[in-house]
Amino acid sequence: DTVSLAAPLDEHYRVVKNARGKLVLVAIPPGEAAVKIGRIRSKQTVRGGRVQMTLHDGRNLLVAPDSEYHVGDSIKMELPGQKVLDHLPLAPGRLAFVSGGSHVGQFAHVERIEVRNSSQPNLVHFKEGFATTKHYVFVVGDQAPILTLTEGASR
């Protein structure tokens, strides 16, 4: 999420988790204040044959039934209109941000996704040598984040 301070300060911040799991404010350029990344948590078909996607923050978006969005993918969207600007699929080679677990706050490149046909959660394995549950993984770009997520980082 983002926090904007009105005039005379006119400063904008993104709220992210650091390596200790604590929420921290990261200064962002004014153009990024109205943009965020959301992870697709679930999909369901609604009346009229359209598909409703539910994001990690509770937002719901309606998309065409033939869209290529999958649970676990991320989207870059414009606020407050919720217009989808970019689709970030959860796939090998993509850069991801880990939002929970023992590797919280880390960026890593997806190596493979382990789908378990049991009550155990699916795992995402990273090239950096660790794995975490799919629920904690936010795809944020290819080689670099598409939005500012750390101090001193730029898009």
XYZ file of C-alpha atoms in Angstrom:
155
model
C 0.000 0.000 0.000
C 0.990 3.625 -0.332
C 0.808 6.570 2.049
C 0.751 10.140 0.709
C 1.313 13.260 2.791
C -0.516 16.341 1.503
C 0.924 19.802 0.882
C 3.178 21.382 1.969
C 5.200 18.134 2.302
C 3.832 16.330 -0.784
C 5.721 13.123 0.033
C 4.765 9.586 -0.967
C 5.726 6.278 0.649
C 5.155 2.581 -0.026
C 4.589 0.314 2.987
C 6.617 -2.927 2.709
C 8.006 -5.582 5.053
C 11.711 -5.574 5.849
C 13.916 -8.617 6.565
C 12.559 -8.794 10.134
C 8.930 -8.760 8.991
C 8.372 -5.219 10.254
C 6.464 -2.672 8.184
C 8.694 0.120 6.883
C 8.091 3.189 4.739
C 10.016 3.488 1.470
C 10.035 6.878 -0.281
C 8.610 6.669 -3.820
C 8.296 9.134 -6.702
C 4.910 10.924 -7.008
C 4.060 8.991 -10.197
C 4.099 5.674 -8.322
C 1.690 6.765 -5.591
C -1.344 5.745 -7.661
C 0.060 2.346 -8.710
C 0.325 -0.916 -6.766
C 1.025 -4.607 -7.218
C -1.632 -7.121 -6.211
C -1.353 -10.908 -5.992
C -4.282 -12.941 -7.328
C -5.581 -15.006 -4.412
C -8.604 -16.658 -6.052
C -10.758 -16.720 -9.168
C -14.406 -17.613 -9.647
C -16.980 -17.407 -12.434
C -19.826 -14.975 -11.789
C -23.164 -14.327 -13.466
C -22.787 -13.516 -17.138
C -19.783 -15.798 -17.601
C -17.244 -13.216 -16.471
C -14.401 -14.127 -14.137
C -13.928 -12.380 -10.793
C -10.402 -12.260 -9.399
C -9.856 -11.624 -5.698
C -6.541 -10.012 -4.787
C -4.462 -10.386 -1.621
C -5.890 -7.144 -0.196
C -9.556 -8.082 -0.748
C -10.084 -6.151 -3.992
C -12.220 -7.813 -6.655
C -11.727 -7.338 -10.401
C -13.891 -8.585 -13.270
C -12.035 -9.908 -16.320
C -12.932 -11.750 -19.514
C -13.294 -15.540 -19.195
C -10.483 -16.135 -21.701
C -7.958 -13.999 -19.790
C -4.563 -15.494 -18.966
C -4.574 -14.636 -15.252
C -3.836 -17.453 -12.800
C -3.928 -17.749 -9.013
C -0.505 -16.721 -7.713
C 0.184 -14.275 -10.552
C 0.548 -10.582 -9.761
C -0.906 -7.567 -11.512
C 0.219 -3.965 -11.606
C -2.842 -1.745 -11.295
C -3.715 1.910 -11.270
C -5.648 3.316 -8.334
C -8.357 4.274 -7.579
C -9.887 3.017 -10.862
C -8.344 -0.481 -10.525
C -7.249 -0.460 -14.176
C -4.840 -3.343 -14.861
C -1.594 -1.978 -16.322
C 0.571 -5.112 -16.419
C 0.370 -8.864 -15.814
C 3.232 -10.511 -13.904
C 2.886 -14.311 -14.143
C 4.374 -16.567 -11.483
C 6.891 -18.390 -13.671
C 10.528 -19.520 -13.571
C 13.024 -16.690 -13.949
C 10.727 -13.996 -12.530
C 11.801 -11.772 -9.651
C 9.634 -12.203 -6.555
C 9.267 -10.543 -3.170
C 8.749 -12.855 -0.177
C 6.104 -11.405 2.174
C 6.218 -13.986 4.981
C 8.077 -16.905 6.509
C 11.744 -17.062 7.453
C 12.826 -15.227 4.266
C 10.417 -12.303 4.650
C 11.488 -9.109 2.902
C 13.846 -10.835 0.464
C 13.892 -10.609 -3.325
C 14.609 -13.854 -5.184
C 14.317 -15.379 -8.662
C 11.786 -18.177 -9.128
C 13.418 -21.464 -10.102
C 10.393 -23.784 -10.077
C 6.934 -24.216 -8.582
C 6.212 -27.451 -6.722
C 2.508 -28.321 -6.884
C 1.506 -30.710 -4.115
C -1.640 -32.780 -4.501
C -2.313 -32.865 -0.782
C -3.299 -30.609 2.082
C 0.264 -29.275 2.219
C 0.763 -25.878 0.558
C 2.401 -25.569 -2.855
C 6.037 -24.449 -2.716
C 8.039 -21.993 -4.783
C 11.758 -22.797 -5.070
C 14.199 -19.961 -5.710
C 17.588 -19.839 -7.455
C 19.002 -18.287 -4.288
C 18.717 -21.686 -2.561
C 15.526 -21.580 -0.497
C 11.818 -22.323 -0.870
C 8.640 -20.921 0.661
C 4.902 -21.436 0.351
C 3.250 -19.977 -2.742
C 1.042 -17.814 -0.512
C 4.056 -15.657 0.484
C 5.299 -14.948 -3.058
C 4.618 -11.695 -4.939
C 6.007 -11.475 -8.475
C 7.431 -7.952 -8.833
C 9.259 -8.013 -12.189
C 11.703 -9.812 -14.457
C 15.212 -8.817 -13.346
C 14.328 -5.720 -11.297
C 11.142 -4.632 -9.492
C 8.723 -2.656 -11.697
C 7.948 -0.384 -8.721
C 10.135 1.084 -5.978
C 10.109 -1.436 -3.101
C 13.373 -0.670 -1.280
C 15.324 2.453 -0.329
C 17.562 3.684 -3.104
C 15.935 1.403 -5.681
C 14.363 2.726 -8.819
C 12.171 1.171 -11.459
